[in-house]
Short mmCIF file of C-alpha atoms in Angstrom, two decimals:
data_model
loop_
_atom_site.label_atom_id
_atom_site.label_comp_id
_atom_site.label_asym_id
_atom_site.label_seq_id
_atom_site.Cartn_x
_atom_site.Cartn_y
_atom_site.Cartn_z
CA MET A 1 27.23 12.14 41.24
CA ASN A 2 30.11 14.61 40.85
CA SER A 3 33.14 14.98 43.12
CA ILE A 4 31.65 17.79 45.22
CA GLU A 5 28.45 15.81 45.83
CA LYS A 6 30.52 12.76 46.85
CA ILE A 7 32.53 14.87 49.30
CA ILE A 8 29.43 16.45 50.82
CA ASN A 9 27.62 13.10 51.07
CA THR A 10 30.64 11.42 52.67
CA LEU A 11 31.06 14.21 55.23
CA GLN A 12 27.32 14.06 56.03
CA TYR A 13 27.46 10.29 56.47
CA ARG A 14 30.46 10.61 58.80
CA LYS A 15 28.92 13.59 60.63
CA GLU A 16 32.08 15.61 59.92
CA THR A 17 32.54 19.25 59.00
CA ILE A 18 34.92 21.30 56.86
CA ALA A 19 36.21 24.87 56.65
CA VAL A 20 38.58 26.55 54.20
CA ALA A 21 41.28 29.22 54.28
CA GLU A 22 41.94 30.59 50.83
CA SER A 23 44.49 32.93 49.36
CA ILE A 24 45.25 32.06 45.72
CA THR A 25 41.80 30.54 45.15
CA GLY A 26 40.06 33.69 46.39
CA GLY A 27 36.82 32.04 47.52
CA LYS A 28 36.51 29.63 44.60
CA LEU A 29 37.01 26.60 46.84
CA ALA A 30 34.24 27.70 49.22
CA ALA A 31 32.01 28.34 46.21
CA ALA A 32 32.73 24.86 44.86
CA LEU A 33 32.08 23.13 48.19
CA THR A 34 28.79 24.97 48.69
CA SER A 35 27.53 24.20 45.19
CA ALA A 36 26.12 20.81 46.21
CA PRO A 37 22.82 20.28 48.00
CA GLY A 38 23.29 19.54 51.69
CA SER A 39 26.55 21.45 51.94
CA SER A 40 25.11 23.66 54.69
CA LYS A 41 25.17 20.62 56.99
CA VAL A 42 28.95 20.17 56.68
CA PHE A 43 30.52 23.39 55.38
CA LEU A 44 31.09 25.68 58.37
CA GLY A 45 32.68 28.58 56.55
CA GLY A 46 35.73 30.01 54.90
CA ILE A 47 38.15 32.87 55.09
CA VAL A 48 39.74 34.54 52.10
CA ALA A 49 43.01 35.64 53.67
CA TYR A 50 44.54 37.33 50.65
CA SER A 51 46.76 39.82 52.46
CA ILE A 52 49.48 39.19 55.00
CA GLU A 53 47.48 41.20 57.52
CA SER A 54 44.42 38.98 57.12
CA LYS A 55 46.52 35.85 57.55
CA VAL A 56 47.84 37.29 60.81
CA GLN A 57 44.55 38.72 62.10
CA GLU A 58 41.99 36.17 60.90
CA LEU A 59 44.03 32.96 61.05
CA GLY A 60 46.45 33.76 63.86
CA ILE A 61 49.59 33.15 61.82
CA PRO A 62 52.60 34.71 63.53
CA LYS A 63 54.13 37.36 61.29
CA ARG A 64 57.59 36.03 62.14
CA LEU A 65 56.67 32.76 60.36
CA ILE A 66 55.56 34.65 57.27
CA ASN A 67 58.82 36.62 57.35
CA LYS A 68 60.83 33.42 57.83
CA PHE A 69 59.19 31.16 55.22
CA GLY A 70 57.43 33.56 52.85
CA VAL A 71 53.73 33.82 52.28
CA TYR A 72 53.80 31.33 49.37
CA SER A 73 55.17 28.39 51.35
CA GLU A 74 54.20 24.97 52.65
CA GLU A 75 54.65 26.20 56.21
CA ILE A 76 52.20 29.07 55.77
CA ALA A 77 49.67 26.83 54.00
CA LEU A 78 49.86 24.48 57.00
CA GLU A 79 49.40 27.40 59.41
CA MET A 80 46.40 28.59 57.38
CA ALA A 81 44.80 25.13 57.49
CA ASN A 82 45.40 24.82 61.23
CA GLY A 83 44.13 28.35 61.85
CA VAL A 84 40.85 27.94 59.99
CA ARG A 85 40.25 24.50 61.51
CA LYS A 86 40.67 26.00 64.96
CA LYS A 87 38.58 29.11 64.18
CA PHE A 88 35.59 27.10 62.94
CA ASN A 89 36.21 24.00 65.10
CA SER A 90 35.89 21.83 61.99
CA ASP A 91 36.93 18.22 61.49
CA TRP A 92 38.54 19.03 58.14
CA SER A 93 40.23 22.07 56.68
CA ILE A 94 41.76 23.02 53.37
CA ALA A 95 44.16 25.90 52.77
CA SER A 96 45.51 27.35 49.54
CA THR A 97 48.37 29.74 48.92
CA GLY A 98 50.50 30.47 45.90
CA VAL A 99 51.11 32.72 42.93
CA ALA A 100 48.48 32.96 40.19
CA GLY A 101 50.53 35.24 37.98
CA PRO A 102 50.94 36.47 35.39
CA GLY A 103 54.46 37.02 36.74
CA PRO A 104 56.39 35.83 39.78
CA ALA A 105 55.93 37.23 43.29
CA GLU A 106 58.67 37.32 45.91
CA GLU A 107 60.81 35.28 43.48
CA THR A 108 58.15 32.55 43.47
CA PRO A 109 57.15 31.63 39.90
CA ALA A 110 53.56 31.95 38.72
CA GLY A 111 51.71 28.67 39.10
CA SER A 112 53.52 27.69 42.31
CA ILE A 113 50.86 26.54 44.76
CA TRP A 114 50.69 24.89 48.16
CA LEU A 115 47.53 23.15 49.31
CA VAL A 116 47.13 21.60 52.74
CA ILE A 117 44.26 19.34 53.75
CA ILE A 118 43.91 18.44 57.42
CA GLY A 119 41.51 15.76 58.62
CA PRO A 120 40.82 13.89 61.84
CA GLN A 121 43.70 11.45 61.33
CA ALA A 122 45.90 12.87 58.59
CA THR A 123 47.47 15.90 56.99
CA GLN A 124 48.15 16.05 53.26
CA ASN A 125 50.50 18.70 51.83
CA ILE A 126 50.31 19.18 48.07
CA ARG A 127 52.80 21.12 45.95
CA LEU A 128 51.55 22.14 42.53
CA SER A 129 53.31 23.77 39.62
CA LEU A 130 50.60 24.81 37.18
CA GLN A 131 50.75 26.69 33.91
CA GLY A 132 48.19 28.83 32.15
CA SER A 133 46.37 32.08 32.68
CA ARG A 134 45.75 33.50 36.13
CA GLU A 135 42.21 32.07 36.05
CA GLU A 136 43.36 28.66 34.81
CA ILE A 137 45.89 28.44 37.64
CA ARG A 138 43.27 29.36 40.26
CA VAL A 139 40.75 26.87 38.86
CA GLY A 140 43.48 24.21 38.69
CA ALA A 141 44.21 24.72 42.38
CA VAL A 142 40.53 24.22 43.26
CA THR A 143 40.27 21.15 41.02
CA SER A 144 43.36 19.63 42.66
CA ALA A 145 42.10 20.35 46.18
CA VAL A 146 38.71 18.78 45.44
CA ALA A 147 40.24 15.71 43.77
CA THR A 148 42.68 15.18 46.64
CA LEU A 149 40.00 15.56 49.31
CA GLU A 150 37.75 13.12 47.44
CA ARG A 151 40.60 10.58 47.25
CA ILE A 152 41.40 10.97 50.97
CA LEU A 153 37.75 10.51 51.94
CA GLU A 154 37.51 7.33 49.84
CA GLN A 155 40.30 5.65 51.83
#
């Protein structure tokens, strides 16, 4: 059984649900989580909030926070995770934001990523600094999110 199947099976067993808010991963995390049989019982949905406007409109993030902390920040990743959890009324949420590259954005180096996982009893903030191509960085973010969620669910 692979990591995704373990996550889906654990969430089914616990009767818990999950939703995702993605920026840097661009839907890859939702695709990964829905690749396992039975995912429709626990995966409620996802939002690819790639633009600032979509973060504000779809996830309810105040623009003043984006202006204060920057779109590629821990604070905005946390707001994204809270926003999607509220929107879908899920038990769990995962959010991803960062810079895939090839160059920096807003003085944030390529490969700088924030992931936030929120569950019923805990919040996990993950800072990644990945190297590689744009695609390798995006896949690395998904791999890290999945591995972290699996580890949290095993506790």
